[in-house]
Amino acid sequence: MKLISRTLLVSALAASCVAYAGLAQARDLTIALRSEPSSMDPQFHSLTPNTQMSETIFDPLVRTDGDAKPVACLAESWTVDGNVWTFKLRPDVKFSDGTPFTSEDVLFTYDRVAKVPNSPSSYALYLSSIEKVEAPDAHTVKITTKGPSPVLLPNLSLVPIMSKKAASGPAPEGKTTVELNRGDGLIGTGPYKFVSWKRGAEIVLDRNENYWGTPPAWDKVTYRPITNSAARVAALLAGDVDVIEDPPTDDQARLKKDKNLYLQETPSVRVIYLALNQADEPPKGMTGTDGKNPLADKRVREALSLALDRKAIVERIMDGAGLPAANLLPYPAFGTSKELSQAPAADPEKARQLLAEAGYPDGFTMTLGSPDGRYTNDKRIAQAVAAMWARIGVKAEVETMAPPVFFKQRNAFAFSSYLAGWSASSGEMLNPLMSLVVTKNPEEGLGTTNWSKYSNPEMDKVVMEASKMLDDDKRSELLQKASAMVMSDYGILPLQFELSVWAMKKDIRYGGRVDQMTLAQDMTLAK
């Protein structure tokens, strides 16, 4: 469909937020996570471990299914007329404490987003197109956008609705992140309710008896953070856990042959990328540059990209469980171009020539920050990148650390460059462009995860035009143009797209999701 209809009505019968479970026999479920959430506050940090937890305790107005398509949830239907979206809320929904869910909870939630302090990656990104939110009655929400907003629905799916009664408080944001981490005010309408969180040990949830949808399969769900991938496999084989995220790539062939296990492989929309600090002044950890920041020079950024053997990273480090990346989203996803579907081959000789032209024939020294355990083989990939850069004379001192520490340091600009990942939740190019490379503007919810100080005003204009374009073909053309501008500018260096893998006991099934979220409510007993 080339043009989004001016009036769209989605029936609850067509799609709903109900779990794909509902079994006569239920039991407890234990899931081993590769990375622990940084917070229980559903609006503190836009990070997959956080988002998957909040989606289990809370519900958004609109949910996305495993293929990133919007489906009805707390809003059972909606219409759009120009810039005005009217959402009809599902009646008779209650929070886990028995409080009725109304439009006032939606207003409270959306108002709170921009007030949450010190967010490493703000949820304001997902509400940036909204001008105002109104509640004509207890079961109607009217959202007026600043202009046409073609990705409003997938954006709203990432903002779970909180209880105004439970989450209100004296602070500007109501209950603070610290209070929510203790469980105070952590009340949602989702399939499970919060019981406890022992950092580094476990998160325990119980079935929400007030849940409006089909009851999930499990009475109790325990999440155990096990950051070491080999230890996760050992826990599964020993029967200590039922499901694990991200088994080691070099173990997957063996696990597939195990008759007591089942492996689910799902292509993802997560790109692993390198961000380069492009400030005017040299970033922390950089030496040998005579007071300049070489990363602000396009020739240097191109040289660093040409030094990367992306194919070797996928083959040797990921054991083939990935795809070399030349863009922020794999082709043929919406807004991607065939021209950027193949990662460029490494060319160290040309890279050295570019460094010499830029005035750095002997290279320089900088830091490369990376989480250890957040992404598949993240530490090993960072070390491989450093080795590849060393071949062209750039010495990168790798600094790896636990994910929460890494993100805090990244946001303090503690690294010359860093390795991270981003999952395009909407399934189209607008999402990573708006978050990772648009000029940072916290007040407008733009560039919320752009911690490289990259700025291209011309590209920004194209992205903003695309964000308001309802014609699908024209929006795709604009997104292709914008992403091509970023890639030709080497504003960010994509490395590879992850393949998501879950391993589980043979009697459990999970269909997986392109956004890599691990959702207990979507896991069932095998038939």
Short mmCIF file of C-alpha atoms in Angstrom, two decimals:
data_model
loop_
_atom_site.label_atom_id
_atom_site.label_comp_id
_atom_site.label_asym_id
_atom_site.label_seq_id
_atom_site.Cartn_x
_atom_site.Cartn_y
_atom_site.Cartn_z
CA MET A 1 0.00 0.00 0.00
CA LYS A 2 1.64 3.21 -1.16
CA LEU A 3 -0.34 5.56 1.04
CA ILE A 4 -1.37 4.93 4.62
CA SER A 5 -5.14 5.18 4.84
CA ARG A 6 -6.47 8.29 6.55
CA THR A 7 -8.79 6.10 8.53
CA LEU A 8 -7.51 2.84 9.98
CA LEU A 9 -9.61 0.61 12.18
CA VAL A 10 -7.98 -2.38 13.78
CA SER A 11 -10.25 -4.96 15.32
CA ALA A 12 -9.28 -6.79 18.45
CA LEU A 13 -10.38 -9.94 16.64
CA ALA A 14 -7.71 -9.41 13.99
CA ALA A 15 -4.79 -9.10 16.35
CA SER A 16 -4.39 -8.98 20.09
CA CYS A 17 -1.83 -8.82 22.83
CA VAL A 18 -2.85 -12.15 24.33
CA ALA A 19 -0.16 -14.70 25.03
CA TYR A 20 0.06 -17.70 22.79
CA ALA A 21 -0.46 -20.04 25.68
CA GLY A 22 -3.36 -21.05 27.89
CA LEU A 23 -2.61 -24.58 28.93
CA ALA A 24 -4.42 -26.86 31.35
CA GLN A 25 -1.17 -27.93 32.91
CA ALA A 26 1.24 -25.26 34.10
CA ARG A 27 4.56 -25.27 35.84
CA ASP A 28 7.42 -23.02 36.82
CA LEU A 29 9.88 -21.74 34.23
CA THR A 30 13.49 -20.69 34.73
CA ILE A 31 15.26 -18.65 32.06
CA ALA A 32 18.98 -17.87 31.93
CA LEU A 33 19.65 -14.38 30.58
CA ARG A 34 22.90 -13.35 28.95
CA SER A 35 22.55 -9.84 30.38
CA GLU A 36 20.74 -8.61 33.47
CA PRO A 37 18.39 -5.62 33.19
CA SER A 38 19.97 -2.36 34.30
CA SER A 39 16.70 -1.29 35.92
CA MET A 40 13.12 -2.32 36.61
CA ASP A 41 11.95 1.20 35.76
CA PRO A 42 10.16 0.65 32.40
CA GLN A 43 11.19 4.14 31.24
CA PHE A 44 14.81 4.38 32.41
CA HIS A 45 16.91 2.67 29.74
CA SER A 46 15.84 1.57 26.25
CA LEU A 47 17.74 -1.70 26.34
CA THR A 48 16.49 -5.13 25.31
CA PRO A 49 16.99 -6.82 28.73
CA ASN A 50 14.97 -3.98 30.30
CA THR A 51 12.31 -3.88 27.59
CA GLN A 52 11.62 -7.61 27.65
CA MET A 53 11.16 -7.48 31.40
CA SER A 54 8.78 -4.52 31.27
CA GLU A 55 6.78 -6.19 28.48
CA THR A 56 6.21 -9.12 30.81
CA ILE A 57 4.98 -6.99 33.71
CA PHE A 58 3.28 -4.19 31.75
CA ASP A 59 1.35 -3.78 28.51
CA PRO A 60 1.66 -1.02 25.89
CA LEU A 61 -1.28 0.43 23.98
CA VAL A 62 -0.08 -1.45 20.91
CA ARG A 63 2.25 -4.43 20.91
CA THR A 64 4.50 -5.74 18.14
CA ASP A 65 4.47 -9.42 17.30
CA GLY A 66 7.53 -11.57 16.68
CA ASP A 67 7.96 -10.09 13.19
CA ALA A 68 7.76 -6.49 14.47
CA LYS A 69 4.21 -5.94 13.18
CA PRO A 70 1.87 -3.83 15.38
CA VAL A 71 -1.08 -5.64 16.95
CA ALA A 72 -3.75 -4.49 19.38
CA CYS A 73 -3.06 -4.62 23.10
CA LEU A 74 -4.46 -2.23 25.75
CA ALA A 75 -5.92 -0.33 22.81
CA GLU A 76 -8.34 -2.70 21.11
CA SER A 77 -8.83 -0.43 18.09
CA TRP A 78 -7.77 2.92 16.71
CA THR A 79 -8.57 5.40 13.97
CA VAL A 80 -6.43 8.10 12.40
CA ASP A 81 -7.66 11.32 10.83
CA GLY A 82 -4.81 13.50 9.64
CA ASN A 83 -2.53 14.04 12.63
CA VAL A 84 -5.08 12.88 15.20
CA TRP A 85 -5.05 9.27 16.38
CA THR A 86 -7.95 8.05 18.52
CA PHE A 87 -7.40 4.89 20.55
CA LYS A 88 -10.28 2.95 22.08
CA LEU A 89 -9.04 1.23 25.22
CA ARG A 90 -9.88 -2.33 26.14
CA PRO A 91 -12.64 -2.28 28.82
CA ASP A 92 -12.52 -4.08 32.16
CA VAL A 93 -8.71 -4.27 32.31
CA LYS A 94 -7.19 -4.23 35.79
CA PHE A 95 -3.68 -3.72 37.08
CA SER A 96 -2.15 -6.52 39.11
CA ASP A 97 -3.24 -4.75 42.33
CA GLY A 98 -6.86 -4.73 41.16
CA THR A 99 -6.98 -1.05 40.19
CA PRO A 100 -8.97 -0.40 36.98
CA PHE A 101 -6.96 0.69 33.95
CA THR A 102 -8.13 3.97 32.39
CA SER A 103 -6.96 6.67 30.02
CA GLU A 104 -5.51 8.59 32.97
CA ASP A 105 -2.84 5.90 33.30
CA VAL A 106 -1.84 6.49 29.68
CA LEU A 107 -1.57 10.25 30.22
CA PHE A 108 0.53 9.73 33.34
CA THR A 109 2.83 7.27 31.56
CA TYR A 110 3.51 9.42 28.52
CA ASP A 111 4.02 12.52 30.64
CA ARG A 112 6.57 10.70 32.84
CA VAL A 113 8.86 9.58 29.99
CA ALA A 114 10.70 12.88 29.51
CA LYS A 115 10.99 13.42 33.28
CA VAL A 116 13.04 10.30 34.08
CA PRO A 117 16.52 11.63 34.92
CA ASN A 118 19.89 10.26 33.77
CA SER A 119 18.49 7.89 31.15
CA PRO A 120 21.33 6.22 29.19
CA SER A 121 18.98 5.79 26.21
CA SER A 122 15.76 7.70 26.67
CA TYR A 123 12.30 6.45 25.76
CA ALA A 124 11.56 10.03 24.68
CA LEU A 125 12.69 8.88 21.23
CA TYR A 126 9.45 6.92 20.86
CA LEU A 127 7.21 9.86 21.75
CA SER A 128 9.16 12.52 19.86
CA SER A 129 6.50 12.87 17.14
CA ILE A 130 3.70 13.58 19.63
CA GLU A 131 2.39 17.11 20.17
CA LYS A 132 -0.23 16.36 22.82
CA VAL A 133 -2.11 13.51 24.48
CA GLU A 134 -5.71 13.87 25.67
CA ALA A 135 -8.25 11.69 27.43
CA PRO A 136 -11.81 12.51 26.26
CA ASP A 137 -13.15 9.79 28.55
CA ALA A 138 -11.96 6.90 30.70
CA HIS A 139 -11.56 4.55 27.73
CA THR A 140 -10.43 6.87 24.96
CA VAL A 141 -7.01 8.37 24.29
CA LYS A 142 -6.48 10.98 21.60
CA ILE A 143 -2.92 11.59 20.37
CA THR A 144 -2.11 14.56 18.16
CA THR A 145 1.20 14.28 16.36
CA LYS A 146 3.39 17.14 15.16
CA GLY A 147 2.80 15.97 11.60
CA PRO A 148 2.11 12.70 9.84
CA SER A 149 3.64 9.90 11.94
CA PRO A 150 3.86 6.64 9.96
CA VAL A 151 5.72 4.73 12.70
CA LEU A 152 3.70 5.91 15.69
CA LEU A 153 2.27 2.44 16.37
CA PRO A 154 5.58 0.53 16.65
CA ASN A 155 6.97 3.42 18.70
CA LEU A 156 4.08 3.23 21.15
CA SER A 157 4.71 -0.51 21.50
CA LEU A 158 7.94 0.34 23.34
CA VAL A 159 6.29 2.47 26.03
CA PRO A 160 4.46 0.17 28.50
CA ILE A 161 1.65 1.73 30.49
CA MET A 162 2.22 2.31 34.20
CA SER A 163 -0.35 2.69 36.96
CA LYS A 164 -0.89 6.33 37.85
CA LYS A 165 -2.05 5.34 41.32
CA ALA A 166 0.90 3.06 42.04
CA ALA A 167 3.66 5.05 40.32
CA SER A 168 2.81 8.57 41.46
CA GLY A 169 5.07 10.29 43.97
CA PRO A 170 6.62 13.60 45.06
CA ALA A 171 9.45 13.51 42.50
CA PRO A 172 8.79 15.09 39.08
CA GLU A 173 8.61 11.61 37.55
CA GLY A 174 6.54 10.16 40.41
CA LYS A 175 8.08 6.98 41.75
CA THR A 176 11.81 7.23 41.13
CA THR A 177 13.95 4.65 39.36
CA VAL A 178 15.44 3.65 42.73
CA GLU A 179 11.96 3.07 44.18
CA LEU A 180 10.82 1.07 41.15
CA ASN A 181 13.96 -1.06 41.35
CA ARG A 182 12.81 -2.05 44.83
CA GLY A 183 9.41 -2.96 43.43
CA ASP A 184 7.62 0.09 44.85
CA GLY A 185 5.00 1.11 42.28
CA LEU A 186 5.96 -1.68 39.89
CA ILE A 187 2.35 -2.49 39.05
CA GLY A 188 1.28 -3.38 35.54
CA THR A 189 -1.48 -5.03 33.52
CA GLY A 190 0.82 -7.66 31.95
CA PRO A 191 0.68 -11.45 32.28
CA TYR A 192 3.10 -11.50 35.22
CA LYS A 193 3.61 -9.44 38.36
CA PHE A 194 6.85 -8.52 40.07
CA VAL A 195 7.87 -10.48 43.17
CA SER A 196 11.55 -9.77 43.79
CA TRP A 197 14.89 -8.81 42.26
CA LYS A 198 18.18 -9.89 43.77
CA ARG A 199 20.82 -8.18 41.64
CA GLY A 200 23.19 -10.61 40.02
CA ALA A 201 21.12 -13.59 41.17
CA GLU A 202 17.50 -13.71 40.05
CA ILE A 203 14.30 -11.90 39.14
CA VAL A 204 11.11 -13.64 40.23
CA LEU A 205 7.65 -13.07 38.72
CA ASP A 206 4.30 -14.67 39.50
CA ARG A 207 1.32 -15.11 37.23
CA ASN A 208 -0.93 -12.04 37.31
CA GLU A 209 -4.34 -13.39 38.32
CA ASN A 210 -5.94 -10.11 37.17
CA TYR A 211 -4.52 -10.42 33.64
CA TRP A 212 -7.14 -9.55 31.05
CA GLY A 213 -5.83 -11.90 28.35
CA THR A 214 -5.34 -15.63 28.03
CA PRO A 215 -3.39 -16.85 31.07
CA PRO A 216 0.23 -17.69 30.30
CA ALA A 217 1.53 -21.24 30.60
CA TRP A 218 3.68 -20.72 33.67
CA ASP A 219 2.71 -20.11 37.30
CA LYS A 220 6.08 -18.66 38.25
CA VAL A 221 8.95 -17.37 36.13
CA THR A 222 12.51 -16.95 37.40
CA TYR A 223 15.12 -15.11 35.37
CA ARG A 224 18.74 -15.83 36.24
CA PRO A 225 21.47 -13.62 34.78
CA ILE A 226 24.34 -15.88 33.70
CA THR A 227 26.71 -13.69 31.72
CA ASN A 228 29.16 -16.46 30.83
CA SER A 229 27.82 -18.30 27.79
CA ALA A 230 29.48 -21.61 28.68
CA ALA A 231 27.97 -21.41 32.15
CA ARG A 232 24.51 -20.89 30.62
CA VAL A 233 24.90 -24.07 28.58
CA ALA A 234 26.13 -25.97 31.63
CA ALA A 235 23.08 -24.80 33.60
CA LEU A 236 20.76 -26.00 30.83
CA LEU A 237 22.45 -29.38 30.51
CA ALA A 238 22.34 -29.83 34.28
CA GLY A 239 18.62 -29.07 34.33
CA ASP A 240 19.05 -25.98 36.52
CA VAL A 241 17.33 -23.79 33.94
CA ASP A 242 14.74 -24.49 31.24
CA VAL A 243 15.69 -21.93 28.58
CA ILE A 244 18.86 -20.01 27.79
CA GLU A 245 19.59 -17.03 25.59
CA ASP A 246 22.51 -16.93 23.20
CA PRO A 247 24.30 -20.30 23.53
CA PRO A 248 27.96 -20.04 22.39
CA THR A 249 28.21 -20.03 18.62
CA ASP A 250 30.84 -22.79 18.67
CA ASP A 251 28.52 -25.04 20.75
CA GLN A 252 25.36 -24.70 18.67
CA ALA A 253 26.05 -27.57 16.27
CA ARG A 254 26.55 -29.93 19.22
CA LEU A 255 23.43 -28.66 21.00
CA LYS A 256 21.29 -29.19 17.88
CA LYS A 257 22.18 -32.88 17.97
CA ASP A 258 21.18 -33.27 21.62
CA LYS A 259 17.82 -35.10 21.68
CA ASN A 260 17.00 -33.54 25.05
CA LEU A 261 17.16 -29.98 23.69
CA TYR A 262 15.46 -27.77 21.15
CA LEU A 263 17.13 -24.79 19.44
CA GLN A 264 15.29 -21.85 17.95
CA GLU A 265 17.13 -19.68 15.41
CA THR A 266 15.57 -16.37 14.34
CA PRO A 267 17.11 -13.68 12.11
CA SER A 268 17.32 -10.40 14.01
CA VAL A 269 17.22 -6.69 13.24
CA ARG A 270 20.09 -6.01 15.66
CA VAL A 271 23.17 -4.39 14.21
CA ILE A 272 26.49 -4.52 16.04
CA TYR A 273 28.32 -1.30 15.27
CA LEU A 274 31.31 0.86 16.10
CA ALA A 275 30.80 4.49 17.12
CA LEU A 276 33.66 6.97 16.81
CA ASN A 277 33.85 10.05 19.04
CA GLN A 278 33.89 12.88 16.51
CA ALA A 279 34.17 15.86 18.84
CA ASP A 280 36.46 18.73 17.88
CA GLU A 281 38.78 18.02 20.79
CA PRO A 282 40.60 14.67 21.22
CA PRO A 283 38.48 12.25 23.26
CA LYS A 284 39.69 10.47 26.37
CA GLY A 285 42.37 7.85 25.80
CA MET A 286 43.66 9.34 22.54
CA THR A 287 47.37 10.17 22.10
CA GLY A 288 49.80 10.88 19.27
CA THR A 289 47.56 13.33 17.42
CA ASP A 290 49.18 16.72 18.22
CA GLY A 291 46.06 17.90 20.01
CA LYS A 292 43.69 17.04 17.18
CA ASN A 293 40.91 14.48 16.95
CA PRO A 294 41.55 12.41 13.81
CA LEU A 295 38.12 10.79 14.14
CA ALA A 296 36.60 14.12 13.06
CA ASP A 297 38.26 13.57 9.66
CA LYS A 298 36.18 11.53 7.20
CA ARG A 299 39.35 10.03 5.68
CA VAL A 300 40.34 8.57 9.04
CA ARG A 301 36.88 7.14 9.63
CA GLU A 302 36.94 5.56 6.17
CA ALA A 303 40.39 4.12 6.89
CA LEU A 304 39.13 2.53 10.11
CA SER A 305 36.21 1.03 8.19
CA LEU A 306 38.43 -0.31 5.41
CA ALA A 307 40.64 -2.00 7.99
CA LEU A 308 37.71 -4.14 9.15
CA ASP A 309 37.29 -7.65 7.77
CA ARG A 310 33.60 -8.05 8.55
CA LYS A 311 33.34 -11.40 6.78
CA ALA A 312 36.13 -12.82 8.95
CA ILE A 313 34.38 -11.58 12.10
CA VAL A 314 31.20 -13.44 11.14
CA GLU A 315 32.99 -16.60 10.01
CA ARG A 316 35.68 -16.91 12.67
CA ILE A 317 34.20 -15.28 15.76
CA MET A 318 30.47 -15.79 15.17
CA ASP A 319 30.90 -19.22 13.54
CA GLY A 320 28.63 -18.04 10.76
CA ALA A 321 25.81 -17.00 13.13
CA GLY A 322 25.57 -13.52 11.70
CA LEU A 323 25.65 -11.42 8.56
CA PRO A 324 28.36 -8.89 7.61
CA ALA A 325 26.80 -5.42 7.70
CA ALA A 326 27.07 -2.47 5.32
CA ASN A 327 24.08 -0.61 6.74
CA LEU A 328 22.12 -0.19 9.96
CA LEU A 329 19.43 -2.67 8.92
CA PRO A 330 19.68 -5.79 6.75
CA TYR A 331 18.36 -5.67 3.21
CA PRO A 332 15.52 -5.93 2.15
CA ALA A 333 14.04 -4.39 5.32
CA PHE A 334 12.01 -1.24 4.78
CA GLY A 335 14.19 1.75 3.94
CA THR A 336 17.27 -0.27 2.97
CA SER A 337 18.91 -0.28 -0.45
CA LYS A 338 20.43 -3.11 -2.46
CA GLU A 339 23.53 -0.96 -2.96
CA LEU A 340 24.26 -1.24 0.75
CA SER A 341 23.35 -4.90 1.11
CA GLN A 342 26.91 -6.23 0.83
CA ALA A 343 29.61 -5.37 3.35
CA PRO A 344 32.75 -3.90 1.75
CA ALA A 345 35.88 -6.02 1.60
CA ALA A 346 38.77 -5.08 3.86
CA ASP A 347 41.50 -3.00 2.19
CA PRO A 348 44.31 -2.29 4.70
CA GLU A 349 46.58 -0.80 2.03
CA LYS A 350 44.06 1.85 1.02
CA ALA A 351 43.34 2.46 4.70
CA ARG A 352 47.01 3.25 5.35
CA GLN A 353 47.03 5.62 2.36
CA LEU A 354 44.02 7.49 3.73
CA LEU A 355 45.67 7.82 7.15
CA ALA A 356 48.77 9.27 5.52
CA GLU A 357 46.69 11.72 3.51
CA ALA A 358 44.97 12.83 6.69
CA GLY A 359 48.33 13.47 8.34
CA TYR A 360 48.67 10.29 10.42
CA PRO A 361 51.15 8.09 8.53
CA ASP A 362 52.28 6.50 11.80
CA GLY A 363 48.76 6.14 13.15
CA PHE A 364 47.79 7.07 16.70
CA THR A 365 46.52 5.54 19.94
CA MET A 366 42.93 5.53 21.19
CA THR A 367 40.55 3.49 23.33
CA LEU A 368 37.84 1.06 22.25
CA GLY A 369 35.15 0.44 24.85
CA SER A 370 32.95 -2.64 24.79
CA PRO A 371 30.51 -4.44 27.07
CA ASP A 372 31.47 -7.95 28.11
CA GLY A 373 28.42 -10.21 27.89
CA ARG A 374 25.76 -7.89 26.48
CA TYR A 375 26.03 -9.02 22.84
CA THR A 376 27.11 -12.32 21.32
CA ASN A 377 30.91 -12.52 21.51
CA ASP A 378 31.12 -8.76 22.08
CA LYS A 379 34.48 -8.86 23.88
CA ARG A 380 36.04 -11.12 21.23
CA ILE A 381 34.73 -8.91 18.44
CA ALA A 382 36.21 -5.80 20.09
CA GLN A 383 39.57 -7.53 20.40
CA ALA A 384 39.42 -8.57 16.73
CA VAL A 385 38.61 -4.99 15.70
CA ALA A 386 41.60 -3.72 17.66
CA ALA A 387 43.85 -6.25 15.93
CA MET A 388 42.55 -5.17 12.52
CA TRP A 389 43.11 -1.51 13.32
CA ALA A 390 46.62 -2.30 14.52
CA ARG A 391 47.47 -3.52 11.00
CA ILE A 392 47.06 0.05 9.71
CA GLY A 393 48.96 1.62 12.57
CA VAL A 394 46.08 2.58 14.86
CA LYS A 395 46.56 1.16 18.33
CA ALA A 396 43.23 0.67 20.06
CA GLU A 397 43.39 -0.18 23.75
CA VAL A 398 40.35 -2.36 24.41
CA GLU A 399 38.44 -1.65 27.63
CA THR A 400 35.74 -4.20 28.41
CA MET A 401 33.45 -4.24 31.41
CA ALA A 402 30.07 -5.42 32.68
CA PRO A 403 27.24 -3.96 30.57
CA PRO A 404 25.82 -1.56 33.22
CA VAL A 405 29.28 -0.12 33.84
CA PHE A 406 29.97 0.12 30.11
CA PHE A 407 26.81 2.07 29.33
CA LYS A 408 27.48 4.48 32.18
CA GLN A 409 31.03 5.05 30.96
CA ARG A 410 29.91 5.34 27.33
CA ASN A 411 27.41 8.03 28.23
CA ALA A 412 30.18 9.94 30.02
CA PHE A 413 32.21 9.89 26.77
CA ALA A 414 34.93 7.84 28.46
CA PHE A 415 36.03 6.13 25.22
CA SER A 416 37.53 7.29 21.93
CA SER A 417 35.34 4.68 20.25
CA TYR A 418 32.97 1.98 21.40
CA LEU A 419 31.25 -1.21 20.26
CA ALA A 420 27.51 -1.56 20.88
CA GLY A 421 24.33 -2.91 19.33
CA TRP A 422 20.91 -1.60 18.35
CA SER A 423 17.71 -3.47 17.57
CA ALA A 424 15.42 -1.70 15.09
CA SER A 425 12.16 -2.45 16.88
CA SER A 426 9.96 -0.96 14.16
CA GLY A 427 11.57 -3.13 11.48
CA GLU A 428 12.37 -0.10 9.32
CA MET A 429 15.32 2.22 8.85
CA LEU A 430 13.81 5.26 10.58
CA ASN A 431 14.34 3.71 14.00
CA PRO A 432 18.16 3.33 13.98
CA LEU A 433 18.64 6.61 12.11
CA MET A 434 16.59 8.56 14.66
CA SER A 435 18.35 6.97 17.61
CA LEU A 436 21.96 6.42 16.56
CA VAL A 437 22.97 9.13 14.09
CA VAL A 438 20.53 12.05 14.08
CA THR A 439 22.05 15.03 15.89
CA LYS A 440 21.47 14.61 19.61
CA ASN A 441 18.58 16.72 20.92
CA PRO A 442 17.27 15.31 24.22
CA GLU A 443 14.48 17.90 24.45
CA GLU A 444 13.01 16.65 21.17
CA GLY A 445 13.78 12.97 21.82
CA LEU A 446 16.22 12.83 18.90
CA GLY A 447 19.58 11.07 18.76
CA THR A 448 18.88 9.50 22.14
CA THR A 449 21.62 6.88 21.67
CA ASN A 450 23.98 9.03 19.62
CA TRP A 451 26.95 9.12 21.99
CA SER A 452 29.54 9.73 19.26
CA LYS A 453 28.80 13.46 18.77
CA TYR A 454 28.23 12.76 15.09
CA SER A 455 26.15 15.45 13.39
CA ASN A 456 25.11 15.85 9.76
CA PRO A 457 22.43 18.57 9.46
CA GLU A 458 21.66 17.70 5.83
CA MET A 459 21.06 14.08 6.77
CA ASP A 460 18.94 15.21 9.72
CA LYS A 461 16.62 17.08 7.33
CA VAL A 462 16.12 13.99 5.18
CA VAL A 463 15.37 11.84 8.24
CA MET A 464 12.85 14.33 9.61
CA GLU A 465 11.14 14.52 6.22
CA ALA A 466 10.95 10.72 6.16
CA SER A 467 9.50 10.65 9.68
CA LYS A 468 6.43 12.56 8.44
CA MET A 469 6.04 10.90 5.04
CA LEU A 470 2.98 8.64 4.79
CA ASP A 471 3.63 7.47 1.25
CA ASP A 472 5.56 4.22 1.75
CA ASP A 473 7.53 4.40 -1.48
CA LYS A 474 8.61 7.98 -0.91
CA ARG A 475 9.45 7.29 2.74
CA SER A 476 11.58 4.32 1.72
CA GLU A 477 13.42 6.48 -0.82
CA LEU A 478 14.12 9.12 1.81
CA LEU A 479 15.36 6.56 4.31
CA GLN A 480 17.63 5.00 1.71
CA LYS A 481 19.00 8.43 0.92
CA ALA A 482 19.61 9.26 4.57
CA SER A 483 21.31 5.96 5.36
CA ALA A 484 23.49 6.31 2.26
CA MET A 485 24.56 9.75 3.49
CA VAL A 486 25.60 8.31 6.85
CA MET A 487 27.44 5.36 5.34
CA SER A 488 29.30 7.52 2.77
CA ASP A 489 30.25 9.84 5.63
CA TYR A 490 31.39 6.88 7.76
CA GLY A 491 29.44 8.50 10.58
CA ILE A 492 28.98 5.09 12.16
CA LEU A 493 30.59 1.76 11.25
CA PRO A 494 28.20 -1.23 11.10
CA LEU A 495 29.90 -4.58 11.68
CA GLN A 496 27.38 -7.41 11.58
CA PHE A 497 23.78 -8.42 12.17
CA GLU A 498 23.20 -10.99 14.89
CA LEU A 499 21.34 -14.25 14.46
CA SER A 500 19.23 -14.82 17.56
CA VAL A 501 19.38 -18.27 19.14
CA TRP A 502 17.59 -19.75 22.13
CA ALA A 503 18.24 -23.24 23.52
CA MET A 504 15.64 -24.96 25.67
CA LYS A 505 14.50 -28.28 27.04
CA LYS A 506 12.87 -30.45 24.38
CA ASP A 507 9.36 -30.03 25.82
CA ILE A 508 9.41 -26.21 25.56
CA ARG A 509 8.82 -24.09 22.48
CA TYR A 510 9.58 -20.45 21.78
CA GLY A 511 9.15 -18.97 18.32
CA GLY A 512 11.72 -16.24 18.80
CA ARG A 513 11.48 -12.58 17.82
CA VAL A 514 13.36 -10.42 15.35
CA ASP A 515 13.88 -7.85 18.14
CA GLN A 516 15.64 -10.57 20.21
CA MET A 517 13.36 -10.22 23.22
CA THR A 518 12.93 -13.27 25.43
CA LEU A 519 9.29 -13.27 26.58
CA ALA A 520 8.18 -15.94 29.02
CA GLN A 521 4.51 -15.32 28.19
CA ASP A 522 5.12 -16.47 24.62
CA MET A 523 6.75 -19.74 25.66
CA THR A 524 4.65 -22.89 25.70
CA LEU A 525 4.92 -26.59 26.35
CA ALA A 526 5.55 -28.54 23.15
CA LYS A 527 2.53 -30.36 21.80
#
